[in-house]
Coordinates of C-alpha atoms in Angstrom, one line a residue:
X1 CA -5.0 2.0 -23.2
X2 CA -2.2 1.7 -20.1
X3 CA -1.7 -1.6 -18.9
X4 CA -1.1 -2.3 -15.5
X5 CA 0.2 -5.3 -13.5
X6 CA -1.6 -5.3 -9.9
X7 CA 1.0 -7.7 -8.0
X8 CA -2.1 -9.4 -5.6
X9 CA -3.8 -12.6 -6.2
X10 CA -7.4 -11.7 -8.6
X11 CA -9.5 -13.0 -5.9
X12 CA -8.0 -10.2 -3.3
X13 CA -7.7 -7.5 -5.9
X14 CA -10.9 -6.4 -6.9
X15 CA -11.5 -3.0 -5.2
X16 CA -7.9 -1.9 -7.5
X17 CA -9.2 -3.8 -10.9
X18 CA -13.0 -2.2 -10.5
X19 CA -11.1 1.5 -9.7
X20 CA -8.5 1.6 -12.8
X21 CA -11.6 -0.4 -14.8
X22 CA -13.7 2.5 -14.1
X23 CA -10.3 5.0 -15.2
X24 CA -9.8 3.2 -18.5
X25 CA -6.7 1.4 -18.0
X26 CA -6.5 -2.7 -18.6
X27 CA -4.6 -5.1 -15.8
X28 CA -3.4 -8.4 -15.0
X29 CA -2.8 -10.2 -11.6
X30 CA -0.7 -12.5 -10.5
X31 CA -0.9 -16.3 -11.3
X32 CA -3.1 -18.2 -8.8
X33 CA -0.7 -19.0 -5.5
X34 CA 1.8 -21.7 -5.7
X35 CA 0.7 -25.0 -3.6
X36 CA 3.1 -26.0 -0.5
X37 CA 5.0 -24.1 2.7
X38 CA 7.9 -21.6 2.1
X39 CA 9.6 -22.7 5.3
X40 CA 12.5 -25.3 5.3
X41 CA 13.4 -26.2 8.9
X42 CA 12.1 -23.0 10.2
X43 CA 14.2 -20.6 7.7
X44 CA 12.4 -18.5 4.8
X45 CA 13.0 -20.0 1.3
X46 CA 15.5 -17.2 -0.5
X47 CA 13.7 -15.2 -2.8
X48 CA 15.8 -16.4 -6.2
X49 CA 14.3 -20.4 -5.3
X50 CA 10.7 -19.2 -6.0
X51 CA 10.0 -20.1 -10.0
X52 CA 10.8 -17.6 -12.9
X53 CA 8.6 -14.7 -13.2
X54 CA 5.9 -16.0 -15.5
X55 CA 5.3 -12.1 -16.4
X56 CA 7.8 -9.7 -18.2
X57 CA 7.3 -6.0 -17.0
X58 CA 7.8 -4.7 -20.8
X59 CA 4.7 -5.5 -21.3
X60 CA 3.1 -3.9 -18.9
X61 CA 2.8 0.1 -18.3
X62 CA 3.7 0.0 -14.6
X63 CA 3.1 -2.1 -11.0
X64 CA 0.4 -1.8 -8.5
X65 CA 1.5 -3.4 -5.4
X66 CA -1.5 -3.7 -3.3
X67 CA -2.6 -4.3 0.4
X68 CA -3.0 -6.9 1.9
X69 CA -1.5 -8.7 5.3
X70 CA 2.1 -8.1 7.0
X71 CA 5.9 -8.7 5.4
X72 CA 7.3 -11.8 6.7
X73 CA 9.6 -9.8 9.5
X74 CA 12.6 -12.3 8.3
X75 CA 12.7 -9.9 4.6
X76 CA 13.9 -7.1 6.7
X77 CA 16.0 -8.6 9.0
X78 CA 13.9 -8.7 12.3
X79 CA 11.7 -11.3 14.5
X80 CA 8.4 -11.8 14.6
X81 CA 7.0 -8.8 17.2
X82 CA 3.2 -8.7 16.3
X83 CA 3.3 -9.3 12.4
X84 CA 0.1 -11.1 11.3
X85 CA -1.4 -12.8 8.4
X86 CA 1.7 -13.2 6.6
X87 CA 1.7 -14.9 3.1
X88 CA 5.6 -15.2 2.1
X89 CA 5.5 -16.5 -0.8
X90 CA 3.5 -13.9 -2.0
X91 CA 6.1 -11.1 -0.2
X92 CA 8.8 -12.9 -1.7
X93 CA 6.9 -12.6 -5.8
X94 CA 6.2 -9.4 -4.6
X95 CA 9.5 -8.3 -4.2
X96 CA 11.1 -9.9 -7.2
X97 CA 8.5 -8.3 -9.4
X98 CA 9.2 -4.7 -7.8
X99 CA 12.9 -5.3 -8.8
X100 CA 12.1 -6.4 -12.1
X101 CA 10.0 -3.1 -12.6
X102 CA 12.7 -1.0 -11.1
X103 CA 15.2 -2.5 -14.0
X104 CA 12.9 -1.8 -16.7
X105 CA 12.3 2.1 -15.3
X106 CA 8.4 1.7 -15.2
X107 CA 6.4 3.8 -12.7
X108 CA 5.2 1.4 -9.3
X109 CA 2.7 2.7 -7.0
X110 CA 2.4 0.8 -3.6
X111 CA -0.7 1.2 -1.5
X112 CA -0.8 0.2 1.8
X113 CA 1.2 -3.2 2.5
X114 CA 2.7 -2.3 -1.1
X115 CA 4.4 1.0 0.2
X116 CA 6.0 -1.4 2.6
X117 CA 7.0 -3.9 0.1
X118 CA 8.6 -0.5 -1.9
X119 CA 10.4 0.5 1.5
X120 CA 11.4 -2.8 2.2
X121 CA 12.7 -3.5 -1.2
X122 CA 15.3 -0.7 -0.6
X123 CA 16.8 -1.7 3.1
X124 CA 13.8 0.3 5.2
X125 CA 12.2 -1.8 8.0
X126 CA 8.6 -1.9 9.5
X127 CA 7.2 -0.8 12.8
X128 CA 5.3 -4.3 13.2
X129 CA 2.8 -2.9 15.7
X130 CA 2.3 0.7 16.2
X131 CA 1.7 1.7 19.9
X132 CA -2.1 1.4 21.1
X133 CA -2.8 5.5 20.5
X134 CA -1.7 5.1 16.8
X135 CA -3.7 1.9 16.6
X136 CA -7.1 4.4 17.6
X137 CA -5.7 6.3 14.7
X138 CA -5.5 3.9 11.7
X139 CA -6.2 0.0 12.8
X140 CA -8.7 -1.5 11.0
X141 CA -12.0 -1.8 13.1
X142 CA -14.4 -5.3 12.0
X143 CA -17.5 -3.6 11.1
X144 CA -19.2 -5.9 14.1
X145 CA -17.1 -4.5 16.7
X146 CA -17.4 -0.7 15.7
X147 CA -18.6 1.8 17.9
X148 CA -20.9 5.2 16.6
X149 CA -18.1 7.3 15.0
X150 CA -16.8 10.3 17.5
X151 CA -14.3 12.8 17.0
X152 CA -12.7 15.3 19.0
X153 CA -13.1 19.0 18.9
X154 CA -9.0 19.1 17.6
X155 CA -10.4 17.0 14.1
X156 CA -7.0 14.4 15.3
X157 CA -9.4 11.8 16.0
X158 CA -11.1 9.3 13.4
X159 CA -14.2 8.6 12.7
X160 CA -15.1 4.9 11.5
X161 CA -16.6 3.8 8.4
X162 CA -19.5 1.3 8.0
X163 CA -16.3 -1.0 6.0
X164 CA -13.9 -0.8 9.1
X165 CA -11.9 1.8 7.5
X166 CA -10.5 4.9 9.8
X167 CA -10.7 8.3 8.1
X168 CA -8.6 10.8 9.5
X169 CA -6.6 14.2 8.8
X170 CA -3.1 13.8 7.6
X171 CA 0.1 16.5 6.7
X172 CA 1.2 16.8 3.2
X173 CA 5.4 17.8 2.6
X174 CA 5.4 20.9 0.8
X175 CA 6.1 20.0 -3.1
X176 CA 5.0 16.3 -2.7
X177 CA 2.6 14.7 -4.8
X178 CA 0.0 14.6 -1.6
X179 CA 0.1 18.4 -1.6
X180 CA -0.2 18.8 -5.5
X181 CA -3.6 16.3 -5.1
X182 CA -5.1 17.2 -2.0
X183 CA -3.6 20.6 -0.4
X184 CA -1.4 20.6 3.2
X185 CA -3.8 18.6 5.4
X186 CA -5.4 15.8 3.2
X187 CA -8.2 13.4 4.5
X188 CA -7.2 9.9 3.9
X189 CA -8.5 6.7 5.2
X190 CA -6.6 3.9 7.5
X191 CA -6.6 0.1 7.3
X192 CA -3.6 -0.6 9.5
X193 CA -2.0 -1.6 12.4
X194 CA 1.5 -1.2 11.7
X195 CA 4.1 1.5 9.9
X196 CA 7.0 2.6 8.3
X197 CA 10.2 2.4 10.6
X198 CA 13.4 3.3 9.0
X199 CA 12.9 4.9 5.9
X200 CA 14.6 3.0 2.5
X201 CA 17.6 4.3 0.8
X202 CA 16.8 7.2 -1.6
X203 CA 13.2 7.2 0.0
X204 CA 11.6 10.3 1.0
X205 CA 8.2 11.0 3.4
X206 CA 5.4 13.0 1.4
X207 CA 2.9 12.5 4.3
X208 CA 2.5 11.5 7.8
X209 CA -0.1 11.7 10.1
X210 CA -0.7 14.0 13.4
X211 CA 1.0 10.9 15.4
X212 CA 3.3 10.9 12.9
X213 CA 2.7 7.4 11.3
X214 CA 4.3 8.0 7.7
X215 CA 1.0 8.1 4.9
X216 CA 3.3 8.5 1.6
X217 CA 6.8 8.0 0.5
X218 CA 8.4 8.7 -2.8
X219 CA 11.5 8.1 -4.6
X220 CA 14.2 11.1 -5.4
X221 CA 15.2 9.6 -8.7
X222 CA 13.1 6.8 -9.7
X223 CA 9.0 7.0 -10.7
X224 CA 7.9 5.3 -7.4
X225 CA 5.5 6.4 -4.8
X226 CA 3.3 4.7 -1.9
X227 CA 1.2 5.7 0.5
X228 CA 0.0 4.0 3.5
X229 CA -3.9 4.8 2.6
X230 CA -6.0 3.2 0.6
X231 CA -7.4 5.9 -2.9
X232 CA -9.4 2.3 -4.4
X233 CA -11.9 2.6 -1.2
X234 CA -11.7 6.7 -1.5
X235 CA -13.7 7.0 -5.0
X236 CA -16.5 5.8 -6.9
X237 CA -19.2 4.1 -5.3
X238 CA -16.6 4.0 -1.8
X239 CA -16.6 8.0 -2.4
X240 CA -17.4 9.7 0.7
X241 CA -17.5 13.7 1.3
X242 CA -15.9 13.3 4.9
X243 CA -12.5 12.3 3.0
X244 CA -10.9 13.5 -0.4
X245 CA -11.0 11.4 -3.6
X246 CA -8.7 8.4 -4.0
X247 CA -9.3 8.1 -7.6
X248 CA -7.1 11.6 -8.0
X249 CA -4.3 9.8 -6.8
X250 CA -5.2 6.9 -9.6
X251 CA -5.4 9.6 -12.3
X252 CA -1.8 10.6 -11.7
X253 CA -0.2 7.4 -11.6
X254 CA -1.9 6.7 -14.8
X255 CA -0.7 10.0 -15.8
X256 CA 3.3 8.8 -15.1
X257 CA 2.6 6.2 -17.5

């Protein structure tokens, strides 16, 4: 059975343990969080003052990094322009534990704010809130504020689920692993309000949208890949024929292992 380490809190993972549950595979999460502030006089704590890593990636398969709220904008080098619900201690043991995969060569998939950690993590930066159009496209809409689903004739246009996802048509790179899954145009859903920017060194896009909001990203040398969507609320009792199947996507990260 392949073991996984999902890098979230257990209380905030349990859409990713119930989906690998249900594909055979066994998982940890991280430790409960860490009382006290990570700010000192306004500055973010360096990543090397957190504890030790009470985890050691050999024993683990590969790394889920999940979703979840926005990067602290200080990790990639910018201000605060419309970045929300930040925890950063948990970006900060998020990172560390990427790197510590990344030197023992085991396969990460990042979903959502965990392709952004994996961007970040090699000098990429984030758009930290896409323009209002985009934000019609892929923001997440409260289930009490949304609106009977519509779309336009062109299929460019959402519809919204009963969870507040967006599910919407996207453009796969020839080659990539979204093509090999889903074909050229897969149907993904969208929990977010912001984006890749730059993209990381040896990073490449495997999908973007119409607007084109990156979906995916990969690594040329190294067993790594993200996307922007979220495959745990695309299968199994979140399956829904209007989008493709996220647990495909699972199936071949498992299969990396």
């Amino acid at each position: 059975m392949k073991k996984l380490l999902i890098a979230g809190y257990a209380d905030s993972t349990i859409n990713y343990q119930n989906a690998f549950q249900r594909l055979g595979a066994s998982f940890d999460t991280l430790p409960p969080k860490a009382p006290g502030p990570l700010q000192r006089q306004g500055k973010s704590a360096p990543i090397l003052s957190l504890p030790r890593l009470s985890y050691n990636p050999w024993d683990y398969d590969g790394l889920v990094l999940p979703g979840g709220g926005d990067i602290a904008p200080a990790l990639f080098g910018a201000r605060d322009e419309g970045s929300r619900d930040i925890d950063e201690q948990l970006d900060c043991l998020q990172l560390r534990t990427l790197d510590a995969f990344i030197q023992a060569e085991k396969p990460v998939l990042g979903i959502c704010k965990g392709l952004q950690i994996i961007n970040v993590h090699f000098g990429g930066t984030i758009i930290q809130d896409l323009p209002e159009p985009s934000q019609l496209v892929h923001a997440y809409v409260s289930p009490k504020e949304s609106r009977p689903p519509q779309k336009d004739s062109s299929c460019k246009m959402p519809v919204t689920r009963n969870n507040g996802d967006k599910i919407h048509p996207t453009k796969a790179a020839r080659g990539t692993f979204p093509q090999q899954l889903y074909g050229d145009a897969p149907i993904t859903n969208s929990a977010h309000h912001q984006g890749t920017g730059a993209v990381g060194d040896g990073l490449l896009v495997a999908q973007y949208s119409h607007d084109f909001v990156i979906e995916a990203l990969y690594h040329a040398q190294l067993p790594i890949l993200g996307v922007q969507w979220h495959p745990e609320r695309m299968c199994f009792e979140y399956a829904d024929i209007r989008m493709d199947d996220g647990s495909a996507l699972l199936r071949y990260f498992l299969s990396l292992l």
